[in-house]
Structures are given as C-alpha cells and as structure tokens.
PDB file of C-alpha atoms and ligand atoms in Angstrom:
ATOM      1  CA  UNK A  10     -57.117 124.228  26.755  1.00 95.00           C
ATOM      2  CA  UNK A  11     -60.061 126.014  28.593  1.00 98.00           C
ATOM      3  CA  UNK A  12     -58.940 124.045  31.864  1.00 97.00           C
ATOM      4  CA  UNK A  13     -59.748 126.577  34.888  1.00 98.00           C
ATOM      5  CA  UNK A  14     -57.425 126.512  37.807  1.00 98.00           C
ATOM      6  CA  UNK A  15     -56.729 128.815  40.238  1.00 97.00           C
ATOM      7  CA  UNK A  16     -53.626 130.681  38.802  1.00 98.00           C
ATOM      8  CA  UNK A  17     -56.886 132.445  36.662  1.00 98.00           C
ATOM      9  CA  UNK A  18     -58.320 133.620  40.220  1.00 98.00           C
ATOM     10  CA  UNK A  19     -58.827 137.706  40.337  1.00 97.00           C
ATOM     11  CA  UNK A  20     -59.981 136.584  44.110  1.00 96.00           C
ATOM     12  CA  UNK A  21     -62.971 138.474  43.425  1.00 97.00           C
ATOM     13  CA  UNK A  22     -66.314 136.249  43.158  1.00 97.00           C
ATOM     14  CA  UNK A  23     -68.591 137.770  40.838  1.00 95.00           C
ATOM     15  CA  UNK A  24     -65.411 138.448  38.489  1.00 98.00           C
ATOM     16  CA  UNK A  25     -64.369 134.827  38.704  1.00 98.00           C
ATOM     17  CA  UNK A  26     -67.338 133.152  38.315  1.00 98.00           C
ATOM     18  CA  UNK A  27     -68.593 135.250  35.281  1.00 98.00           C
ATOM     19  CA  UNK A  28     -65.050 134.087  33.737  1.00 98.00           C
ATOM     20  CA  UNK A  29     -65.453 130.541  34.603  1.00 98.00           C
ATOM     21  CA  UNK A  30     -68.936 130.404  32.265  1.00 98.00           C
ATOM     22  CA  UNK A  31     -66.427 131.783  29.308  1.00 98.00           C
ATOM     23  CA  UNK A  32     -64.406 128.927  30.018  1.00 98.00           C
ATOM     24  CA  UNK A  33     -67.126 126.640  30.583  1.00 98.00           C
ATOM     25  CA  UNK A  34     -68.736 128.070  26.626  1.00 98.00           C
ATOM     26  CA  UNK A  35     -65.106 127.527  25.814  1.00 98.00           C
ATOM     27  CA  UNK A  36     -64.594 123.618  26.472  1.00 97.00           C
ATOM     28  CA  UNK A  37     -68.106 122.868  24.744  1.00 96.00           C
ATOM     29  CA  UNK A  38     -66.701 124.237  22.180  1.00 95.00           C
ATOM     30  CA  UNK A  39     -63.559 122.065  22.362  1.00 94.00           C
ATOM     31  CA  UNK A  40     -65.580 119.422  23.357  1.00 93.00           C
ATOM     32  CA  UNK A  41     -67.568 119.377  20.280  1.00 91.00           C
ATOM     33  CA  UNK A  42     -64.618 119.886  17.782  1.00 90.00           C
ATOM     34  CA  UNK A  43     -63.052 117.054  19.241  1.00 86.00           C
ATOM     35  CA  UNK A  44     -65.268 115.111  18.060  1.00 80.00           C
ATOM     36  CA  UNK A  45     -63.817 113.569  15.161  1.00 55.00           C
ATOM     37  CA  UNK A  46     -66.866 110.836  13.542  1.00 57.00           C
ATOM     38  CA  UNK A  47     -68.575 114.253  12.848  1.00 63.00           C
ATOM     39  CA  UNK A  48     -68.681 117.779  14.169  1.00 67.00           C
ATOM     40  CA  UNK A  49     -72.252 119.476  14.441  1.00 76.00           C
ATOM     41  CA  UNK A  50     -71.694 122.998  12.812  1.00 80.00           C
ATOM     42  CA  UNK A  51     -74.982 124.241  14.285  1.00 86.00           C
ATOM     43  CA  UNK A  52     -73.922 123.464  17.808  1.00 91.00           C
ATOM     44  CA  UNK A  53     -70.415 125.363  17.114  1.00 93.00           C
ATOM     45  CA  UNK A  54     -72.335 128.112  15.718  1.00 94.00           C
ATOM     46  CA  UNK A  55     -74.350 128.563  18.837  1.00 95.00           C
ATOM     47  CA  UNK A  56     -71.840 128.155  20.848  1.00 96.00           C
ATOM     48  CA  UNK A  57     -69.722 131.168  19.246  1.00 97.00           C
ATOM     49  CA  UNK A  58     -73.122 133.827  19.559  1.00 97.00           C
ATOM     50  CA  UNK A  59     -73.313 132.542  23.574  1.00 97.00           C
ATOM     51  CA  UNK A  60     -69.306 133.755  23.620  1.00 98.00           C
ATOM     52  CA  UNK A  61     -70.579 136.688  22.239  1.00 98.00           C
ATOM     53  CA  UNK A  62     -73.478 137.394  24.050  1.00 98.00           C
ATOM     54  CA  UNK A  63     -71.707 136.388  27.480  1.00 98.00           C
ATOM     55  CA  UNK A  64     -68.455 138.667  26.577  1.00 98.00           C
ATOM     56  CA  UNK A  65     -70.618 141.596  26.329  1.00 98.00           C
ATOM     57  CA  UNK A  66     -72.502 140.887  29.183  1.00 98.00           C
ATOM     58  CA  UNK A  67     -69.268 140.187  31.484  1.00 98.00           C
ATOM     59  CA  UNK A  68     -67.358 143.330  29.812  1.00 98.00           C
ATOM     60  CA  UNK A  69     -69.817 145.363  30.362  1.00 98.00           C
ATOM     61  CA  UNK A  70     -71.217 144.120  34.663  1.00 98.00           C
ATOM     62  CA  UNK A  71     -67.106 144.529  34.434  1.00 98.00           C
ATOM     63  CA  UNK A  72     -66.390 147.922  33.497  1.00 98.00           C
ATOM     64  CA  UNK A  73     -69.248 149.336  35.414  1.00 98.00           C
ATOM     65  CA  UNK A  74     -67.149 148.088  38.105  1.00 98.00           C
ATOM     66  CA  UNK A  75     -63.942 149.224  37.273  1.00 98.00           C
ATOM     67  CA  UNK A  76     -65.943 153.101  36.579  1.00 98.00           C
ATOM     68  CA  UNK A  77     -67.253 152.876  40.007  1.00 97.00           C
ATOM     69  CA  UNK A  78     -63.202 152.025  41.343  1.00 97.00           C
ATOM     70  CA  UNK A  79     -62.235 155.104  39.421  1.00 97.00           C
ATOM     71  CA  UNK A  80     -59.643 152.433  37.905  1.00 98.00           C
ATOM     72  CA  UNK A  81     -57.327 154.659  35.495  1.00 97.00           C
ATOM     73  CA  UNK A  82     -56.595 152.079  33.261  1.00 98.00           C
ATOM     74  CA  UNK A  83     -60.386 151.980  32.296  1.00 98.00           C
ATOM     75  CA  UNK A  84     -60.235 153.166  29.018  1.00 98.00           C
ATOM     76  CA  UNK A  85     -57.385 150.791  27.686  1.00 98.00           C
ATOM     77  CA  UNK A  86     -59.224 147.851  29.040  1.00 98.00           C
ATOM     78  CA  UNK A  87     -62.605 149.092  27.333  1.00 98.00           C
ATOM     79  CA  UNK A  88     -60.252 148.957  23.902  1.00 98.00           C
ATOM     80  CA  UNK A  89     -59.387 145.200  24.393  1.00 98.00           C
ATOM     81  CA  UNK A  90     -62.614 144.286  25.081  1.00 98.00           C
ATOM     82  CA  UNK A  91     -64.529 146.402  22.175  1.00 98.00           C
ATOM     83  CA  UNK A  92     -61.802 144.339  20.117  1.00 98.00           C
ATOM     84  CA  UNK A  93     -62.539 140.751  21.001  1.00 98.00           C
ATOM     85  CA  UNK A  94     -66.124 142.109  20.865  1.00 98.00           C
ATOM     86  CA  UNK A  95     -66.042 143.207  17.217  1.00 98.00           C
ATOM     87  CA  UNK A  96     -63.569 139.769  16.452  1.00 98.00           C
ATOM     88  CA  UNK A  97     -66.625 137.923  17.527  1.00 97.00           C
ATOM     89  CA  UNK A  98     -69.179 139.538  15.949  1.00 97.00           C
ATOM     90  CA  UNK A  99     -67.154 139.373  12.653  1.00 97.00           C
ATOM     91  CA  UNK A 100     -66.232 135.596  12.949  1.00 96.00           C
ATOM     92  CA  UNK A 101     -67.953 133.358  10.891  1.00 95.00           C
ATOM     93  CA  UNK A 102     -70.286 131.242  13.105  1.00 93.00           C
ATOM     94  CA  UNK A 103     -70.888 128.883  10.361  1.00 92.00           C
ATOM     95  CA  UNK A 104     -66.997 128.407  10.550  1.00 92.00           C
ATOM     96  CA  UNK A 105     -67.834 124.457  10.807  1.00 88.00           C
ATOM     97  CA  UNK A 106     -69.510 124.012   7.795  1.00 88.00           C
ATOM     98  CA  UNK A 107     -67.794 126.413   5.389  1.00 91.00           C
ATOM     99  CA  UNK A 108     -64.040 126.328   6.410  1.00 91.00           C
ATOM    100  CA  UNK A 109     -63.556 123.002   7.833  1.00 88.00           C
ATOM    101  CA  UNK A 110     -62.312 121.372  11.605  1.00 88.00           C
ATOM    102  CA  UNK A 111     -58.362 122.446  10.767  1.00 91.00           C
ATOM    103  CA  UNK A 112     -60.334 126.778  11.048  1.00 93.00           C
ATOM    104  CA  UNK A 113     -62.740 125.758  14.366  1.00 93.00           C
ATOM    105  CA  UNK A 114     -59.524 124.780  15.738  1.00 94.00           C
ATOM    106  CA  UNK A 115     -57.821 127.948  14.846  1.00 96.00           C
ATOM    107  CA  UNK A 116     -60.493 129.865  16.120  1.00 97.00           C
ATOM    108  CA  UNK A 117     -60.535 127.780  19.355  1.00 97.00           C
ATOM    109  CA  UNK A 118     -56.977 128.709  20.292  1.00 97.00           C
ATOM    110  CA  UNK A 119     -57.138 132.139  18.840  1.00 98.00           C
ATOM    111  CA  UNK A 120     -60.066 132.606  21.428  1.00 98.00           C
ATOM    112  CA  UNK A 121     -58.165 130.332  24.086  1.00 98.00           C
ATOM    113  CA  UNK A 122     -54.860 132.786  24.185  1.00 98.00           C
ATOM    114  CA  UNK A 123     -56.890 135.860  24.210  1.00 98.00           C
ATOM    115  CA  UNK A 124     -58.721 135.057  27.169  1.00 98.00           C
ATOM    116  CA  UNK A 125     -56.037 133.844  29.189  1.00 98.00           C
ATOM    117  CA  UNK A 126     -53.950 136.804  28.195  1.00 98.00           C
ATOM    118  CA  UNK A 127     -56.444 139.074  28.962  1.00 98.00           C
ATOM    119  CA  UNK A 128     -57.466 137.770  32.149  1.00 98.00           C
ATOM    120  CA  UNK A 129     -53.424 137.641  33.421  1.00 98.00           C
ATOM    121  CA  UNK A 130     -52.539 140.780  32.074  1.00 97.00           C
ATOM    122  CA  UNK A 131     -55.374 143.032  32.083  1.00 98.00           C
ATOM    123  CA  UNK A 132     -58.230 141.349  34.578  1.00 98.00           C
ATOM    124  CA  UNK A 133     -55.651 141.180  36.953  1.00 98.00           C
ATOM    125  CA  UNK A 134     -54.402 145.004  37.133  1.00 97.00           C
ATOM    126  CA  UNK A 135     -57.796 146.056  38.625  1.00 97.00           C
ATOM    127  CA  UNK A 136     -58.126 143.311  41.274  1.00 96.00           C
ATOM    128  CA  UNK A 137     -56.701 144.716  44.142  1.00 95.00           C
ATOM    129  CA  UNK A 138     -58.532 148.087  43.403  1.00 96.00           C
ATOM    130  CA  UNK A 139     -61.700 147.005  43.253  1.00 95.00           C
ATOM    131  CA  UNK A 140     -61.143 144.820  46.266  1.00 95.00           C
ATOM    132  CA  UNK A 141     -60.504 146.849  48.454  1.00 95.00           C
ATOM    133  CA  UNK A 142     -62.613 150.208  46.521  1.00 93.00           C
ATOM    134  CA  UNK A 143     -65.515 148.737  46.258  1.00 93.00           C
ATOM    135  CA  UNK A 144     -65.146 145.722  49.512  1.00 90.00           C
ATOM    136  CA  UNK A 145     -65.408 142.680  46.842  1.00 88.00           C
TER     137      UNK A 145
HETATM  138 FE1  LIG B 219     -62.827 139.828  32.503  1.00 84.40          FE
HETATM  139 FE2  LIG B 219     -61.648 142.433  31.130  1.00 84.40          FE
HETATM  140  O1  LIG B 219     -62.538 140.851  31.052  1.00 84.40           O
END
C-alpha cells in the first residue's frame, strides 16, 4: 500500500519529503505485519507513536506554512489534521498483542486511505499557493 510515486508529488520539497517519511513509518509497519511466523507487537507499537509524533510534527512545519500563504482553507485543513491526530493518539498501540493481525491490518489501511486522501484532496489545494506565495 504505502508505495510512493509521483502522482503523491505537491512539487514542493520540504512538503514532499516530510510525506515520504509517513510513508516510509507506513511500510515498516506493513512490513512487519506481513510477517506471518510471528509479528513483534512492540515494534508495531513503536511504530504507531513515530506516526504520531511525525504527524504532528509535519501538520504543524505545515500549517505554519499555509498561515504564512494566507491560504483560506486553513482552518478546514487544521480540522482534518487535529482528527487523524486525536485517531492516533486514541488507537491502541498495543493493537498487536491485544486484538490480533486481522485489527493491525485494519488499522494499516484505515491509516493508508487517510493519508492518500488527504494528501490528493487537501495537501494538494494549497500547492500552487504556497509555491508561488512563499517561492517553494
Ligand atoms: Fe501533509 Fe495536510 O498534511
């Protein structure tokens, strides 16, 4: 799933590369549940507090951004990312060892759709703005 190509491309550097290390957090994550002799629940764990950690840092270097662009869809955005914020800090991270693979899948494509979506839909409506606002 959490295969980069370039239809994900804002065109904007700093944006792109900070959304290629979700992706990258993204196939461990796959990587690891696809492991099917035996999954290590502390490793998925970890992995779901770096998503965390590196979705607040990203929304936040991102928003600063789209402030400085006087972007008007600002405040919308800021609501779809406080959402997969508090989703995350909600989730079980011991998903592994109390629910089972069949839920760390789930969760993996849950987290898979939302950050495409996002990035397509959303990510993209600033791009041009900030290109040419803020010379990115
Ligand atoms: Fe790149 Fe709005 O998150």
């Amino acid at each position: 799933m959490f295969e980069w190509t370039s239809s994900f491309e804002i065109g904007i550097p700093l944006i792109d590369d900070q959304h290629k290390v979700l992706f990258d957090i993204g196939k461990e994550l796959e990587n690891i549940a696809e492991r099917s002799d035996k999954v290590d629940s502390n490793d998925i764990a970890d992995l779901l507090k770096k998503m965390e950690d590196y979705s607040i840092y990203h929304f936040s270097h991102e928003e600063k951004l789209m402030q400085a662009a006087k972007y008007d869809g600002l405040e919308n955005h800021k609501k779809e990312h406080k959402s997969f914020i508090d989703y995350l800090a909600t989730v079980d991270k011991n998903i592994a060892k109390n629910q089972g693979a069949e839920k760390v899948n789930e969760l993996i494509l849950f987290l898979a759709k939302w950050i495409f979506k996002h990035i397509k839909e959303s990510d993209f409506k600033y791009g041009e703005l900030l290109k040419w606002e803020l010379k990115l």
